[in-house]
Short mmCIF file of N, CA and C in Angstrom, two decimals:
data_model
loop_
_atom_site.label_atom_id
_atom_site.label_comp_id
_atom_site.label_asym_id
_atom_site.label_seq_id
_atom_site.Cartn_x
_atom_site.Cartn_y
_atom_site.Cartn_z
N UNK A 189 0.85 -1.17 0.00
CA UNK A 189 0.00 0.00 0.00
C UNK A 189 0.90 1.24 0.00
N UNK A 190 0.66 2.16 -0.92
CA UNK A 190 1.50 3.35 -0.99
C UNK A 190 1.06 4.39 0.05
N UNK A 191 1.81 5.46 0.15
CA UNK A 191 1.55 6.48 1.16
C UNK A 191 0.16 7.08 1.00
N UNK A 192 -0.24 7.39 -0.23
CA UNK A 192 -1.56 7.98 -0.47
C UNK A 192 -2.69 7.06 -0.03
N UNK A 193 -2.54 5.76 -0.32
CA UNK A 193 -3.55 4.78 0.09
C UNK A 193 -3.62 4.66 1.61
N UNK A 194 -2.46 4.67 2.24
CA UNK A 194 -2.42 4.59 3.70
C UNK A 194 -3.06 5.81 4.34
N UNK A 195 -2.78 6.98 3.79
CA UNK A 195 -3.39 8.21 4.31
C UNK A 195 -4.90 8.17 4.13
N UNK A 196 -5.36 7.73 2.98
CA UNK A 196 -6.80 7.63 2.72
C UNK A 196 -7.45 6.66 3.71
N UNK A 197 -6.79 5.56 3.99
CA UNK A 197 -7.31 4.57 4.94
C UNK A 197 -7.46 5.19 6.33
N UNK A 198 -6.46 5.95 6.77
CA UNK A 198 -6.54 6.63 8.07
C UNK A 198 -7.68 7.64 8.10
N UNK A 199 -7.82 8.40 7.03
CA UNK A 199 -8.92 9.38 6.96
C UNK A 199 -10.27 8.67 6.97
N UNK A 200 -10.39 7.57 6.23
CA UNK A 200 -11.64 6.80 6.21
C UNK A 200 -11.96 6.24 7.60
N UNK A 201 -10.95 5.71 8.28
CA UNK A 201 -11.15 5.15 9.62
C UNK A 201 -11.68 6.23 10.57
N UNK A 202 -11.10 7.42 10.50
CA UNK A 202 -11.54 8.51 11.38
C UNK A 202 -12.94 8.97 11.01
N UNK A 203 -13.27 8.97 9.74
CA UNK A 203 -14.60 9.36 9.31
C UNK A 203 -15.64 8.35 9.79
N UNK A 204 -15.30 7.06 9.77
CA UNK A 204 -16.22 6.04 10.29
C UNK A 204 -16.41 6.21 11.79
N UNK A 205 -15.34 6.47 12.51
CA UNK A 205 -15.47 6.69 13.96
C UNK A 205 -16.37 7.89 14.25
N UNK A 206 -16.24 8.95 13.47
CA UNK A 206 -17.09 10.13 13.65
C UNK A 206 -18.55 9.77 13.35
N UNK A 207 -18.79 8.95 12.33
CA UNK A 207 -20.14 8.52 11.98
C UNK A 207 -20.76 7.75 13.15
N UNK A 208 -19.97 6.88 13.75
CA UNK A 208 -20.45 6.09 14.90
C UNK A 208 -20.83 7.01 16.06
N UNK A 209 -19.99 7.96 16.35
CA UNK A 209 -20.25 8.91 17.42
C UNK A 209 -21.48 9.76 17.11
N UNK A 210 -21.58 10.23 15.87
CA UNK A 210 -22.70 11.06 15.45
C UNK A 210 -24.02 10.31 15.61
N UNK A 211 -24.01 9.01 15.32
CA UNK A 211 -25.22 8.20 15.47
C UNK A 211 -25.74 8.29 16.92
N UNK A 212 -24.87 8.06 17.89
CA UNK A 212 -25.30 8.11 19.29
C UNK A 212 -25.82 9.48 19.69
N UNK A 213 -25.12 10.52 19.28
CA UNK A 213 -25.55 11.88 19.62
C UNK A 213 -26.90 12.21 19.00
N UNK A 214 -27.09 11.86 17.74
CA UNK A 214 -28.35 12.17 17.07
C UNK A 214 -29.51 11.36 17.65
N UNK A 215 -29.25 10.11 18.02
CA UNK A 215 -30.29 9.30 18.67
C UNK A 215 -30.70 9.96 19.99
N UNK A 216 -29.72 10.39 20.76
CA UNK A 216 -30.02 11.03 22.05
C UNK A 216 -30.74 12.37 21.88
N UNK A 217 -30.46 13.06 20.79
CA UNK A 217 -31.11 14.35 20.52
C UNK A 217 -32.47 14.18 19.85
N UNK A 218 -32.82 12.96 19.51
CA UNK A 218 -34.08 12.63 18.85
C UNK A 218 -34.21 13.30 17.48
N UNK A 219 -33.11 13.44 16.78
CA UNK A 219 -33.10 14.03 15.44
C UNK A 219 -33.24 12.90 14.42
N UNK A 220 -34.47 12.45 14.26
CA UNK A 220 -34.75 11.26 13.46
C UNK A 220 -34.33 11.43 12.00
N UNK A 221 -34.60 12.60 11.43
CA UNK A 221 -34.23 12.81 10.03
C UNK A 221 -32.72 12.72 9.85
N UNK A 222 -31.97 13.29 10.78
CA UNK A 222 -30.50 13.24 10.69
C UNK A 222 -30.00 11.81 10.91
N UNK A 223 -30.63 11.06 11.82
CA UNK A 223 -30.26 9.64 12.00
C UNK A 223 -30.48 8.90 10.69
N UNK A 224 -31.61 9.15 10.03
CA UNK A 224 -31.91 8.49 8.77
C UNK A 224 -30.87 8.74 7.70
N UNK A 225 -30.29 9.94 7.70
CA UNK A 225 -29.29 10.28 6.69
C UNK A 225 -27.96 9.56 6.92
N UNK A 226 -27.78 8.96 8.08
CA UNK A 226 -26.58 8.17 8.33
C UNK A 226 -26.63 6.82 7.62
N UNK A 227 -27.82 6.44 7.17
CA UNK A 227 -28.02 5.16 6.51
C UNK A 227 -28.02 5.33 5.00
N UNK A 228 -27.48 4.35 4.29
CA UNK A 228 -27.62 4.35 2.84
C UNK A 228 -29.10 4.11 2.52
N UNK A 229 -29.49 4.42 1.31
CA UNK A 229 -30.91 4.26 0.92
C UNK A 229 -31.39 2.82 1.10
N UNK A 230 -30.48 1.86 0.95
CA UNK A 230 -30.85 0.45 1.10
C UNK A 230 -30.36 -0.12 2.43
N UNK A 231 -30.08 0.75 3.40
CA UNK A 231 -29.56 0.32 4.69
C UNK A 231 -30.52 -0.58 5.44
N UNK A 232 -29.96 -1.36 6.33
CA UNK A 232 -30.74 -2.30 7.14
C UNK A 232 -30.39 -2.08 8.61
N UNK A 233 -31.40 -2.06 9.45
CA UNK A 233 -31.22 -1.98 10.90
C UNK A 233 -32.00 -3.14 11.49
N UNK A 234 -31.29 -4.03 12.17
CA UNK A 234 -31.99 -5.18 12.74
C UNK A 234 -31.33 -5.62 14.03
N UNK A 235 -32.12 -6.26 14.85
CA UNK A 235 -31.60 -6.81 16.10
C UNK A 235 -31.39 -8.30 15.93
N UNK A 236 -30.49 -8.85 16.72
CA UNK A 236 -30.17 -10.27 16.66
C UNK A 236 -31.41 -11.13 16.93
N UNK A 237 -32.26 -10.67 17.86
CA UNK A 237 -33.44 -11.46 18.20
C UNK A 237 -34.57 -11.32 17.17
N UNK A 238 -34.40 -10.46 16.17
CA UNK A 238 -35.40 -10.32 15.12
C UNK A 238 -36.56 -9.41 15.45
N UNK A 239 -36.59 -8.85 16.66
CA UNK A 239 -37.71 -7.98 17.04
C UNK A 239 -37.70 -6.67 16.27
N UNK A 240 -36.52 -6.25 15.85
CA UNK A 240 -36.39 -5.03 15.04
C UNK A 240 -35.76 -5.42 13.72
N UNK A 241 -36.48 -5.17 12.64
CA UNK A 241 -35.92 -5.35 11.30
C UNK A 241 -36.50 -4.26 10.42
N UNK A 242 -35.64 -3.39 9.94
CA UNK A 242 -36.05 -2.32 9.04
C UNK A 242 -35.12 -2.34 7.84
N UNK A 243 -35.69 -2.31 6.66
CA UNK A 243 -34.91 -2.32 5.43
C UNK A 243 -35.22 -1.07 4.63
N UNK A 244 -34.20 -0.33 4.30
CA UNK A 244 -34.36 0.92 3.56
C UNK A 244 -34.45 2.10 4.53
N UNK A 245 -33.95 3.22 4.08
CA UNK A 245 -33.88 4.41 4.93
C UNK A 245 -35.25 4.80 5.48
N UNK A 246 -36.31 4.75 4.66
CA UNK A 246 -37.63 5.15 5.14
C UNK A 246 -38.14 4.25 6.26
N UNK A 247 -37.92 2.94 6.13
CA UNK A 247 -38.33 2.01 7.20
C UNK A 247 -37.51 2.24 8.46
N UNK A 248 -36.24 2.52 8.30
CA UNK A 248 -35.39 2.78 9.46
C UNK A 248 -35.90 4.01 10.21
N UNK A 249 -36.22 5.07 9.49
CA UNK A 249 -36.75 6.29 10.11
C UNK A 249 -38.06 5.97 10.82
N UNK A 250 -38.94 5.21 10.19
CA UNK A 250 -40.21 4.82 10.81
C UNK A 250 -40.00 4.02 12.08
N UNK A 251 -39.02 3.15 12.05
CA UNK A 251 -38.70 2.33 13.22
C UNK A 251 -38.26 3.21 14.38
N UNK A 252 -37.47 4.25 14.10
CA UNK A 252 -37.04 5.16 15.17
C UNK A 252 -38.23 5.95 15.72
N UNK A 253 -39.17 6.34 14.89
CA UNK A 253 -40.38 7.02 15.38
C UNK A 253 -41.12 6.13 16.38
N UNK A 254 -41.23 4.83 16.05
CA UNK A 254 -41.91 3.89 16.97
C UNK A 254 -41.15 3.76 18.28
N UNK A 255 -39.82 3.67 18.20
CA UNK A 255 -39.02 3.51 19.42
C UNK A 255 -39.14 4.73 20.31
N UNK A 256 -39.14 5.91 19.73
CA UNK A 256 -39.20 7.14 20.53
C UNK A 256 -40.54 7.30 21.22
N UNK A 257 -41.56 6.62 20.73
CA UNK A 257 -42.88 6.70 21.36
C UNK A 257 -42.86 6.16 22.79
N UNK A 258 -41.94 5.23 23.09
CA UNK A 258 -41.89 4.64 24.44
C UNK A 258 -40.61 5.00 25.19
N UNK A 259 -39.67 5.65 24.51
CA UNK A 259 -38.40 6.00 25.16
C UNK A 259 -38.41 7.43 25.68
N UNK A 260 -37.83 7.58 26.86
CA UNK A 260 -37.59 8.90 27.41
C UNK A 260 -36.17 9.31 27.09
N UNK A 261 -35.56 10.07 27.98
CA UNK A 261 -34.18 10.52 27.75
C UNK A 261 -33.22 9.34 27.61
N UNK A 262 -32.16 9.55 26.84
CA UNK A 262 -31.16 8.50 26.67
C UNK A 262 -29.78 9.11 26.52
N UNK A 263 -28.79 8.31 26.85
CA UNK A 263 -27.38 8.65 26.63
C UNK A 263 -26.69 7.41 26.11
N UNK A 264 -26.15 7.51 24.89
CA UNK A 264 -25.41 6.41 24.27
C UNK A 264 -23.92 6.70 24.36
N UNK A 265 -23.14 5.70 24.74
CA UNK A 265 -21.70 5.84 24.89
C UNK A 265 -21.00 4.77 24.06
N UNK A 266 -20.06 5.20 23.25
CA UNK A 266 -19.30 4.28 22.42
C UNK A 266 -18.01 3.91 23.12
N UNK A 267 -17.66 2.64 23.06
CA UNK A 267 -16.42 2.17 23.66
C UNK A 267 -15.49 1.69 22.56
N UNK A 268 -15.18 0.43 22.52
CA UNK A 268 -14.22 -0.10 21.55
C UNK A 268 -14.85 -0.23 20.16
N UNK A 269 -14.04 0.03 19.15
CA UNK A 269 -14.47 -0.19 17.77
C UNK A 269 -13.38 -0.97 17.03
N UNK A 270 -13.83 -1.84 16.16
CA UNK A 270 -12.93 -2.54 15.25
C UNK A 270 -13.44 -2.25 13.85
N UNK A 271 -12.59 -1.70 13.01
CA UNK A 271 -12.97 -1.37 11.64
C UNK A 271 -12.06 -2.16 10.70
N UNK A 272 -12.68 -2.92 9.80
CA UNK A 272 -11.93 -3.72 8.83
C UNK A 272 -12.33 -3.29 7.44
N UNK A 273 -11.34 -2.97 6.61
CA UNK A 273 -11.59 -2.49 5.26
C UNK A 273 -11.61 -3.66 4.28
N UNK A 274 -12.47 -3.55 3.29
CA UNK A 274 -12.58 -4.54 2.23
C UNK A 274 -11.46 -4.29 1.23
N UNK A 275 -10.54 -5.22 1.13
CA UNK A 275 -9.39 -5.06 0.23
C UNK A 275 -9.82 -5.01 -1.24
N UNK A 276 -10.94 -5.64 -1.58
CA UNK A 276 -11.41 -5.67 -2.96
C UNK A 276 -12.25 -4.44 -3.33
N UNK A 277 -12.77 -3.73 -2.31
CA UNK A 277 -13.64 -2.58 -2.57
C UNK A 277 -13.27 -1.46 -1.60
N UNK A 278 -12.56 -0.44 -2.06
CA UNK A 278 -12.11 0.63 -1.17
C UNK A 278 -13.25 1.48 -0.61
N UNK A 279 -14.47 1.30 -1.12
CA UNK A 279 -15.62 2.06 -0.64
C UNK A 279 -16.46 1.27 0.36
N UNK A 280 -15.92 0.17 0.90
CA UNK A 280 -16.67 -0.68 1.82
C UNK A 280 -15.79 -1.09 2.99
N UNK A 281 -16.41 -1.11 4.17
CA UNK A 281 -15.73 -1.58 5.38
C UNK A 281 -16.79 -2.21 6.29
N UNK A 282 -16.35 -3.01 7.24
CA UNK A 282 -17.23 -3.57 8.25
C UNK A 282 -16.65 -3.21 9.61
N UNK A 283 -17.48 -3.33 10.63
CA UNK A 283 -16.97 -3.00 11.95
C UNK A 283 -17.81 -3.56 13.07
N UNK A 284 -17.17 -3.65 14.22
CA UNK A 284 -17.82 -4.02 15.48
C UNK A 284 -17.72 -2.81 16.39
N UNK A 285 -18.82 -2.48 17.04
CA UNK A 285 -18.84 -1.35 17.97
C UNK A 285 -19.40 -1.85 19.29
N UNK A 286 -18.63 -1.72 20.34
CA UNK A 286 -19.11 -2.03 21.69
C UNK A 286 -19.53 -0.72 22.33
N UNK A 287 -20.70 -0.72 22.94
CA UNK A 287 -21.20 0.50 23.55
C UNK A 287 -22.19 0.16 24.65
N UNK A 288 -22.64 1.20 25.32
CA UNK A 288 -23.74 1.02 26.25
C UNK A 288 -24.65 2.23 26.17
N UNK A 289 -25.87 2.05 26.64
CA UNK A 289 -26.84 3.13 26.65
C UNK A 289 -27.54 3.16 27.98
N UNK A 290 -27.80 4.36 28.44
CA UNK A 290 -28.61 4.58 29.64
C UNK A 290 -29.89 5.23 29.14
N UNK A 291 -31.00 4.53 29.30
CA UNK A 291 -32.26 5.01 28.73
C UNK A 291 -33.39 4.90 29.74
N UNK A 292 -34.44 5.63 29.45
CA UNK A 292 -35.68 5.50 30.19
C UNK A 292 -36.71 4.95 29.21
N UNK A 293 -37.32 3.83 29.57
CA UNK A 293 -38.34 3.20 28.72
C UNK A 293 -39.57 2.95 29.57
N UNK A 294 -40.68 3.48 29.11
CA UNK A 294 -41.95 3.34 29.85
C UNK A 294 -41.78 3.75 31.31
N UNK A 295 -40.99 4.77 31.57
CA UNK A 295 -40.82 5.30 32.93
C UNK A 295 -39.78 4.58 33.77
N UNK A 296 -39.16 3.52 33.26
CA UNK A 296 -38.15 2.77 34.00
C UNK A 296 -36.76 3.05 33.43
N UNK A 297 -35.78 3.20 34.34
CA UNK A 297 -34.40 3.40 33.91
C UNK A 297 -33.80 2.05 33.52
N UNK A 298 -33.09 2.04 32.38
CA UNK A 298 -32.45 0.83 31.89
C UNK A 298 -31.01 1.12 31.53
N UNK A 299 -30.15 0.15 31.75
CA UNK A 299 -28.78 0.20 31.28
C UNK A 299 -28.63 -0.94 30.29
N UNK A 300 -28.17 -0.64 29.11
CA UNK A 300 -28.08 -1.66 28.07
C UNK A 300 -26.65 -1.75 27.55
N UNK A 301 -26.13 -2.97 27.48
CA UNK A 301 -24.85 -3.22 26.82
C UNK A 301 -25.18 -3.54 25.36
N UNK A 302 -24.52 -2.86 24.44
CA UNK A 302 -24.83 -3.00 23.02
C UNK A 302 -23.60 -3.43 22.25
N UNK A 303 -23.80 -4.27 21.27
CA UNK A 303 -22.72 -4.64 20.36
C UNK A 303 -23.30 -4.57 18.94
N UNK A 304 -22.76 -3.66 18.16
CA UNK A 304 -23.22 -3.47 16.79
C UNK A 304 -22.24 -4.11 15.82
N UNK A 305 -22.78 -4.75 14.81
CA UNK A 305 -21.97 -5.25 13.69
C UNK A 305 -22.43 -4.47 12.47
N UNK A 306 -21.60 -3.55 12.01
CA UNK A 306 -21.98 -2.62 10.96
C UNK A 306 -21.29 -2.91 9.64
N UNK A 307 -21.91 -2.45 8.58
CA UNK A 307 -21.28 -2.41 7.27
C UNK A 307 -21.30 -0.96 6.83
N UNK A 308 -20.16 -0.46 6.38
CA UNK A 308 -20.04 0.94 5.96
C UNK A 308 -19.76 1.00 4.48
N UNK A 309 -20.38 1.96 3.81
CA UNK A 309 -20.13 2.17 2.39
C UNK A 309 -19.94 3.66 2.14
N UNK A 310 -19.04 3.97 1.22
CA UNK A 310 -18.89 5.36 0.81
C UNK A 310 -20.05 5.64 -0.14
N UNK A 311 -20.75 6.72 0.10
CA UNK A 311 -21.89 7.03 -0.75
C UNK A 311 -21.50 8.06 -1.79
N UNK A 312 -22.22 8.03 -2.89
CA UNK A 312 -21.97 9.01 -3.92
C UNK A 312 -23.20 9.86 -4.18
N UNK A 313 -24.29 9.60 -3.47
CA UNK A 313 -25.49 10.40 -3.65
C UNK A 313 -25.28 11.81 -3.11
N UNK A 314 -26.10 12.71 -3.52
CA UNK A 314 -26.01 14.11 -3.13
C UNK A 314 -24.62 14.69 -3.39
N UNK A 315 -23.94 14.18 -4.39
CA UNK A 315 -22.63 14.72 -4.82
C UNK A 315 -21.61 14.77 -3.69
N UNK A 316 -21.55 13.74 -2.90
CA UNK A 316 -20.58 13.69 -1.81
C UNK A 316 -19.90 12.34 -1.82
N UNK A 317 -18.75 12.26 -1.22
CA UNK A 317 -18.07 10.96 -1.10
C UNK A 317 -17.96 10.56 0.36
N UNK A 318 -18.83 11.12 1.20
CA UNK A 318 -18.80 10.83 2.63
C UNK A 318 -19.10 9.35 2.89
N UNK A 319 -18.39 8.78 3.85
CA UNK A 319 -18.70 7.41 4.25
C UNK A 319 -20.03 7.41 4.97
N UNK A 320 -20.80 6.40 4.74
CA UNK A 320 -22.12 6.29 5.33
C UNK A 320 -22.31 4.84 5.75
N UNK A 321 -23.02 4.65 6.80
CA UNK A 321 -23.23 3.29 7.26
C UNK A 321 -24.36 2.65 6.49
N UNK A 322 -24.11 1.45 6.04
CA UNK A 322 -25.22 0.66 5.55
C UNK A 322 -25.94 0.09 6.76
N UNK A 323 -25.28 0.16 7.89
CA UNK A 323 -25.83 -0.28 9.15
C UNK A 323 -26.57 -1.60 9.02
N UNK A 324 -25.88 -2.58 8.47
CA UNK A 324 -26.46 -3.91 8.55
C UNK A 324 -26.22 -4.35 9.98
N UNK A 325 -26.87 -3.63 10.86
CA UNK A 325 -26.61 -3.81 12.27
C UNK A 325 -27.31 -5.06 12.77
N UNK A 326 -26.55 -5.87 13.39
CA UNK A 326 -27.13 -6.92 14.21
C UNK A 326 -26.66 -6.56 15.59
N UNK A 327 -27.56 -6.29 16.47
CA UNK A 327 -27.09 -5.89 17.78
C UNK A 327 -27.80 -6.67 18.88
N UNK A 328 -27.08 -6.85 19.93
CA UNK A 328 -27.61 -7.56 21.08
C UNK A 328 -27.73 -6.58 22.23
N UNK A 329 -28.77 -6.70 23.00
CA UNK A 329 -28.99 -5.81 24.13
C UNK A 329 -29.17 -6.65 25.38
N UNK A 330 -28.43 -6.28 26.40
CA UNK A 330 -28.57 -6.92 27.70
C UNK A 330 -28.92 -5.80 28.69
N UNK A 331 -30.08 -5.88 29.30
CA UNK A 331 -30.55 -4.77 30.14
C UNK A 331 -30.59 -5.13 31.60
N UNK A 332 -30.23 -4.18 32.40
CA UNK A 332 -30.47 -4.22 33.84
C UNK A 332 -31.53 -3.19 34.14
N UNK A 333 -32.59 -3.60 34.76
CA UNK A 333 -33.72 -2.70 34.99
C UNK A 333 -33.70 -2.26 36.44
N UNK A 334 -33.78 -0.97 36.66
CA UNK A 334 -33.83 -0.43 38.02
C UNK A 334 -35.30 -0.29 38.41
N UNK A 335 -35.67 -0.89 39.51
CA UNK A 335 -37.07 -0.83 39.97
C UNK A 335 -37.24 0.29 40.95
#
């Protein structure tokens, strides 16, 4: 890999990390439209248990509207990330994100350990080359409920 490719890889890695952070902040701010723009048009958001499955940006946005109907304030925190680039396609990467969230659901405080498995793609829509998550998220949630 030459110097230019290595520099591009570092810039891409940092852009993906910023995307991950932006996701948590926008979810906490309840900015559903901005959350939706983090997904590619054909993005998928799903949980490991199958209770949440949304395909396409519009379904993902609708899914967040439903979730916010029962959620109160939340704080999402990102911990470790692993980002792996596709050697055959420089516009694609996958990653694991370990995080936790402190949320209020139906009036009860919850602490959730989250593990996301994401797919990232560089988008070319809207005349930009910004990396965007396809968010083929499979995530697991383990909650401790405070009574």
